[in-house]
mmCIF file of C-alpha atoms in Angstrom:
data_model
loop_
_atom_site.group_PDB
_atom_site.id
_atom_site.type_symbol
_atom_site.label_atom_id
_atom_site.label_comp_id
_atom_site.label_asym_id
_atom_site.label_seq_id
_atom_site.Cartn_x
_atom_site.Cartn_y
_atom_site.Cartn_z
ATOM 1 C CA UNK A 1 27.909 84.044 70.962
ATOM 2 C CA UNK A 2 30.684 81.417 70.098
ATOM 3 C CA UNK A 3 29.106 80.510 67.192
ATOM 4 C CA UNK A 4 28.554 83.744 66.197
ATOM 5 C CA UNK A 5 31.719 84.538 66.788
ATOM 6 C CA UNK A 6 33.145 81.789 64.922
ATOM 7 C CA UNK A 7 31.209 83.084 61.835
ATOM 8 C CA UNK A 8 32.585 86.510 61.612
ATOM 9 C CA UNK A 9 36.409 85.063 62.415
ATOM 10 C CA UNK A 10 35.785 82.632 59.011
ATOM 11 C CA UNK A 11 34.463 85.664 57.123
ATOM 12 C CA UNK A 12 37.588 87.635 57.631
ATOM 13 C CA UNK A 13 39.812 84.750 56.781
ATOM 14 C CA UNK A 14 38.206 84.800 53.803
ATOM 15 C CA UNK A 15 38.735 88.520 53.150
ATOM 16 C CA UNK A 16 42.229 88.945 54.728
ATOM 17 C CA UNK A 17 44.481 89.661 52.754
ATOM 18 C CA UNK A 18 47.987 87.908 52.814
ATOM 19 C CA UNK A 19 50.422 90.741 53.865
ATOM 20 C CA UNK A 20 51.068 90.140 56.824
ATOM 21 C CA UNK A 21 53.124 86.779 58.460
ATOM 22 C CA UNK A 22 51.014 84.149 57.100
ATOM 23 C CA UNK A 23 53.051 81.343 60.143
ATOM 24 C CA UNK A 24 51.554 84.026 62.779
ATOM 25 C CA UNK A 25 48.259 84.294 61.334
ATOM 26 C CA UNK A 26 48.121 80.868 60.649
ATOM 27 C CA UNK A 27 49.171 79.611 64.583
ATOM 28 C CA UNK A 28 47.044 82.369 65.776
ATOM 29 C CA UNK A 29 43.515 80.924 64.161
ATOM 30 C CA UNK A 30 44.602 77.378 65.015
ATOM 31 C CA UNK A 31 44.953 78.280 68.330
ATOM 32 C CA UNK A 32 41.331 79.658 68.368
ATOM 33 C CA UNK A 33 40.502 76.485 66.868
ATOM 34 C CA UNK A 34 42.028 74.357 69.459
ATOM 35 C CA UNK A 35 39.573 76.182 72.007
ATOM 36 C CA UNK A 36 36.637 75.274 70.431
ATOM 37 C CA UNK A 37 36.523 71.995 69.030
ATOM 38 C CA UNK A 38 37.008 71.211 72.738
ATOM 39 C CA UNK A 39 33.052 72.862 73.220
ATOM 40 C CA UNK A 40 29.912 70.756 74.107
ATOM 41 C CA UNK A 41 27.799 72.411 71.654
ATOM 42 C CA UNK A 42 27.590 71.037 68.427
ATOM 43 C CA UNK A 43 26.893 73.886 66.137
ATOM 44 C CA UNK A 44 30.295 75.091 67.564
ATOM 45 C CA UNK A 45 32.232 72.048 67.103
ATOM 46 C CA UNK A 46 30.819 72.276 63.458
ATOM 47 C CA UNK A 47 31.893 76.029 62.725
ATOM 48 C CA UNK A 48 35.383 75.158 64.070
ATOM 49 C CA UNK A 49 36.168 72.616 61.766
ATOM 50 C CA UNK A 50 34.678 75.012 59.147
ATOM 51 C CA UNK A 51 37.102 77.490 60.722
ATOM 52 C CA UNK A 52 40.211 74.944 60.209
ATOM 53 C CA UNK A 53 39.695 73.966 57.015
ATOM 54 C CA UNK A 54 39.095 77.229 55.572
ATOM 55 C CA UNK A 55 42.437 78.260 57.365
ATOM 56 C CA UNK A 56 44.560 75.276 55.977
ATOM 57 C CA UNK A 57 43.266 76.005 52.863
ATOM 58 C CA UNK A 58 43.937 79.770 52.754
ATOM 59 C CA UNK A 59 47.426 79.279 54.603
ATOM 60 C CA UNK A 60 48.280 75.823 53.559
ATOM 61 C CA UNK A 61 49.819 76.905 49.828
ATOM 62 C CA UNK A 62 52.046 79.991 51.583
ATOM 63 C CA UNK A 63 53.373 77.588 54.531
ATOM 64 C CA UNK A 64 56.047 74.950 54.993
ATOM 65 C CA UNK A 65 54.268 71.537 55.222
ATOM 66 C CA UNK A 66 56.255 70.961 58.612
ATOM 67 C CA UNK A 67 54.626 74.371 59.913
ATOM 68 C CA UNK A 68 51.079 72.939 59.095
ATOM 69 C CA UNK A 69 52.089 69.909 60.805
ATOM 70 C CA UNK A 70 53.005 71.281 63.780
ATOM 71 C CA UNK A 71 50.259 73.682 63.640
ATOM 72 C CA UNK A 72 47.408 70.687 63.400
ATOM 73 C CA UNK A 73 49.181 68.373 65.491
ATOM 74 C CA UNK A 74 47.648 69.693 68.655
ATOM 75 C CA UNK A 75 43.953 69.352 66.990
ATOM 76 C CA UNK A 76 44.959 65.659 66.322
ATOM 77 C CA UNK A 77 43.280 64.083 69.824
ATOM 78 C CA UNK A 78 40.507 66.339 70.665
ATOM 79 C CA UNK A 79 39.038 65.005 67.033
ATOM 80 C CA UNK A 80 40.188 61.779 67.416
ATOM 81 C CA UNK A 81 38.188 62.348 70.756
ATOM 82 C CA UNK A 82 35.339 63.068 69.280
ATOM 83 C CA UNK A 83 35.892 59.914 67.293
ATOM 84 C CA UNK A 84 34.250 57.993 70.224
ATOM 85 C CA UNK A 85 31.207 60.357 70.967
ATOM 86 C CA UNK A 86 27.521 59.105 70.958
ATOM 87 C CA UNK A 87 26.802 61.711 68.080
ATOM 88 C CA UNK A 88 27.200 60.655 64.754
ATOM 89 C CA UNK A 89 27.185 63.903 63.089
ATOM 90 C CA UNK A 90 30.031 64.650 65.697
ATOM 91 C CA UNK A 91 31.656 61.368 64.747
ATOM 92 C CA UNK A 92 31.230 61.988 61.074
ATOM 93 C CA UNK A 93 32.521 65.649 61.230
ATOM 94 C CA UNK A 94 35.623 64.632 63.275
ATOM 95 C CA UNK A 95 36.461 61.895 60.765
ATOM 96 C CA UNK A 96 35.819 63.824 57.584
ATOM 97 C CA UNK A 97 38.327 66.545 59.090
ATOM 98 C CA UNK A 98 40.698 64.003 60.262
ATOM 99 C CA UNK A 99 41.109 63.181 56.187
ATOM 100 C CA UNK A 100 41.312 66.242 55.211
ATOM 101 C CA UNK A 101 44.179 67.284 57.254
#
């Protein structure tokens, strides 16, 4: 169901438009994120950094870069969390996103 879920939140940040408050939107999917990269399944984990990069992407150019930061900065520790797990792919996936942001 998370995963699932997940899915269909990515598919309408891809087809939202931008009229609304893009600071609210923005805070209010990274705040969904923050939930889920904290979950012990994988596929989940995966889909959430999907999730947040899609979202930095989409908001990132309409945004201050000090409201990204402070957006993201609660995100930093859970990934670098996952920095130390036993699963590479997990490893690999927190890393990768780490750059990115």
């Amino acid at each position: 169901l998370r995963d699932a879920a997940l899915q269909h939140i990515e598919k309408l940040v891809e087809e939202e438009d931008m009229s609304g408050d893009p600071k609210e939107a923005f805070r209010a999917h990274i705040r969904v994120v923050a939930k889920l990269i904290k979950d012990k399944v994988a596929n989940v984990f995966h889909n959430a950094l999907h999730l947040l990069t899609s979202v930095v992407q989409k908001y990132g150019p309409e945004l201050q870069p000090k409201d990204i930061q402070q957006g993201v900065s609660e995100l930093i520790g859970p990934l670098l969390e996952k920095m130390g797990d036993t699963n590479a792919r997990l490893k690999e996936a927190a890393a990768d996103t780490l750059h990115f942001l």
